[in-house]
Short mmCIF file of C-alpha atoms in Angstrom, two decimals:
data_model
loop_
_atom_site.label_atom_id
_atom_site.label_comp_id
_atom_site.label_asym_id
_atom_site.label_seq_id
_atom_site.Cartn_x
_atom_site.Cartn_y
_atom_site.Cartn_z
CA UNK A 8 17.53 -26.35 -56.16
CA UNK A 9 17.07 -23.70 -53.49
CA UNK A 10 15.70 -25.04 -50.22
CA UNK A 11 12.76 -23.24 -48.69
CA UNK A 12 12.96 -21.78 -45.22
CA UNK A 13 10.55 -20.86 -42.46
CA UNK A 14 11.61 -17.50 -41.05
CA UNK A 15 10.60 -15.80 -37.81
CA UNK A 16 11.55 -12.23 -36.94
CA UNK A 17 10.98 -10.27 -33.73
CA UNK A 18 8.94 -7.06 -33.91
CA UNK A 19 12.01 -4.85 -33.75
CA UNK A 20 14.09 -7.04 -36.07
CA UNK A 21 16.65 -7.79 -33.35
CA UNK A 22 16.01 -11.57 -33.52
CA UNK A 23 15.68 -13.58 -36.69
CA UNK A 24 15.44 -17.37 -36.96
CA UNK A 25 15.35 -19.42 -40.11
CA UNK A 26 14.64 -23.14 -40.22
CA UNK A 27 14.50 -25.29 -43.33
CA UNK A 28 10.80 -25.95 -43.90
CA UNK A 29 11.16 -29.72 -43.83
CA UNK A 30 12.56 -29.54 -40.28
CA UNK A 31 9.87 -27.08 -39.16
CA UNK A 32 7.23 -29.47 -40.51
CA UNK A 33 8.78 -32.35 -38.53
CA UNK A 34 8.65 -30.20 -35.38
CA UNK A 35 5.00 -29.28 -36.05
CA UNK A 36 4.04 -32.90 -36.70
CA UNK A 37 5.61 -33.85 -33.36
CA UNK A 38 3.86 -30.91 -31.68
CA UNK A 39 0.52 -32.26 -32.88
CA UNK A 40 1.21 -35.52 -31.02
CA UNK A 41 1.26 -33.44 -27.83
CA UNK A 42 -1.89 -31.43 -28.67
CA UNK A 43 -3.38 -31.49 -32.16
CA UNK A 44 -5.34 -28.24 -31.80
CA UNK A 45 -2.41 -26.26 -30.41
CA UNK A 46 -0.13 -27.81 -33.04
CA UNK A 47 -2.49 -26.56 -35.74
CA UNK A 48 -2.63 -23.14 -34.09
CA UNK A 49 1.18 -23.02 -33.92
CA UNK A 50 1.31 -23.74 -37.64
CA UNK A 51 -1.28 -21.03 -38.36
CA UNK A 52 0.95 -18.57 -36.47
CA UNK A 53 4.00 -19.68 -38.44
CA UNK A 54 3.59 -17.52 -41.48
CA UNK A 55 1.69 -14.88 -43.33
CA UNK A 56 1.16 -14.95 -47.06
CA UNK A 57 3.28 -11.83 -47.52
CA UNK A 58 6.72 -11.57 -45.86
CA UNK A 59 6.11 -7.87 -45.28
CA UNK A 60 2.97 -8.55 -43.23
CA UNK A 61 3.06 -9.16 -39.51
CA UNK A 62 1.48 -12.04 -37.65
CA UNK A 63 -1.08 -10.63 -35.24
CA UNK A 64 -1.89 -12.90 -32.33
CA UNK A 65 -3.49 -11.76 -29.08
CA UNK A 66 -0.93 -11.69 -26.26
CA UNK A 67 -2.84 -14.31 -24.26
CA UNK A 68 -2.91 -16.65 -27.27
CA UNK A 69 0.77 -16.06 -27.95
CA UNK A 70 1.57 -16.87 -24.31
CA UNK A 71 -0.42 -20.11 -24.73
CA UNK A 72 1.59 -21.01 -27.85
CA UNK A 73 4.90 -20.25 -26.12
CA UNK A 74 3.97 -22.45 -23.14
CA UNK A 75 2.89 -25.19 -25.54
CA UNK A 76 6.14 -24.98 -27.54
CA UNK A 77 8.15 -25.17 -24.30
CA UNK A 78 6.26 -28.36 -23.49
CA UNK A 79 6.96 -29.72 -26.97
CA UNK A 80 10.65 -28.91 -26.59
CA UNK A 81 10.73 -30.77 -23.27
CA UNK A 82 8.95 -33.76 -24.83
CA UNK A 83 11.52 -33.82 -27.65
CA UNK A 84 14.26 -34.66 -25.14
CA UNK A 85 12.75 -38.06 -24.32
CA UNK A 86 11.23 -38.90 -27.71
CA UNK A 87 12.59 -41.37 -30.22
CA UNK A 88 14.64 -39.59 -32.92
CA UNK A 89 12.29 -37.65 -35.20
CA UNK A 90 14.79 -37.67 -38.03
CA UNK A 91 16.67 -40.97 -37.65
CA UNK A 92 18.27 -40.79 -41.10
CA UNK A 93 18.28 -38.55 -44.16
CA UNK A 94 15.50 -39.06 -46.70
CA UNK A 95 14.59 -37.61 -50.08
CA UNK A 96 12.70 -34.83 -48.27
CA UNK A 97 15.03 -34.38 -45.29
CA UNK A 98 18.55 -33.95 -46.63
CA UNK A 99 20.25 -33.97 -43.25
CA UNK A 100 18.93 -35.58 -40.13
CA UNK A 101 19.17 -33.49 -37.01
CA UNK A 102 19.12 -34.87 -33.50
CA UNK A 103 16.15 -34.11 -31.30
CA UNK A 104 18.36 -31.80 -29.27
CA UNK A 105 19.16 -29.79 -32.41
CA UNK A 106 15.47 -29.63 -33.33
CA UNK A 107 14.82 -28.49 -29.75
CA UNK A 108 17.45 -25.77 -30.15
CA UNK A 109 15.70 -24.55 -33.31
CA UNK A 110 12.39 -24.55 -31.47
CA UNK A 111 13.98 -22.64 -28.59
CA UNK A 112 15.14 -19.96 -31.04
CA UNK A 113 11.59 -19.63 -32.39
CA UNK A 114 10.28 -19.38 -28.82
CA UNK A 115 12.76 -16.53 -28.26
CA UNK A 116 11.24 -14.55 -31.13
CA UNK A 117 7.71 -15.13 -29.80
CA UNK A 118 8.72 -14.14 -26.28
CA UNK A 119 10.21 -10.93 -27.65
CA UNK A 120 6.87 -10.19 -29.36
CA UNK A 121 5.14 -10.70 -26.02
CA UNK A 122 7.64 -8.48 -24.22
CA UNK A 123 7.31 -5.70 -26.78
CA UNK A 124 3.55 -6.19 -27.09
CA UNK A 125 3.88 -5.98 -30.86
CA UNK A 126 3.27 -8.46 -33.69
CA UNK A 127 6.13 -10.51 -35.08
CA UNK A 128 6.86 -11.47 -38.68
CA UNK A 129 6.90 -15.02 -40.00
CA UNK A 130 7.05 -16.17 -43.59
CA UNK A 131 8.32 -18.84 -45.94
CA UNK A 132 10.76 -18.31 -48.73
#
């Protein structure tokens, strides 16, 4: 069985991040404990229905999401393990620091979109 991934790509294609969907969903669930509305908005910005489409988010809103995700990443450091052991849905359990590293990579893609003032791509496959 092929595992699905959440993929983020910078506007110029120079940065690409892929995260197994089950781990991205754990990160988003944790993000919602920090701020439910921003967690939902972060998820809405996570993918388009077509991998060839871009995700268009106003620069101000994208800056808000980046600041929020930084806060989530900081909160991860002191949180109880989000993935304490493997399950049927989570085949390998990552430490919070590894989940934070993944989140940091996603933040890098979003920051590049802000810097270039162009939309990024995000999709699931």
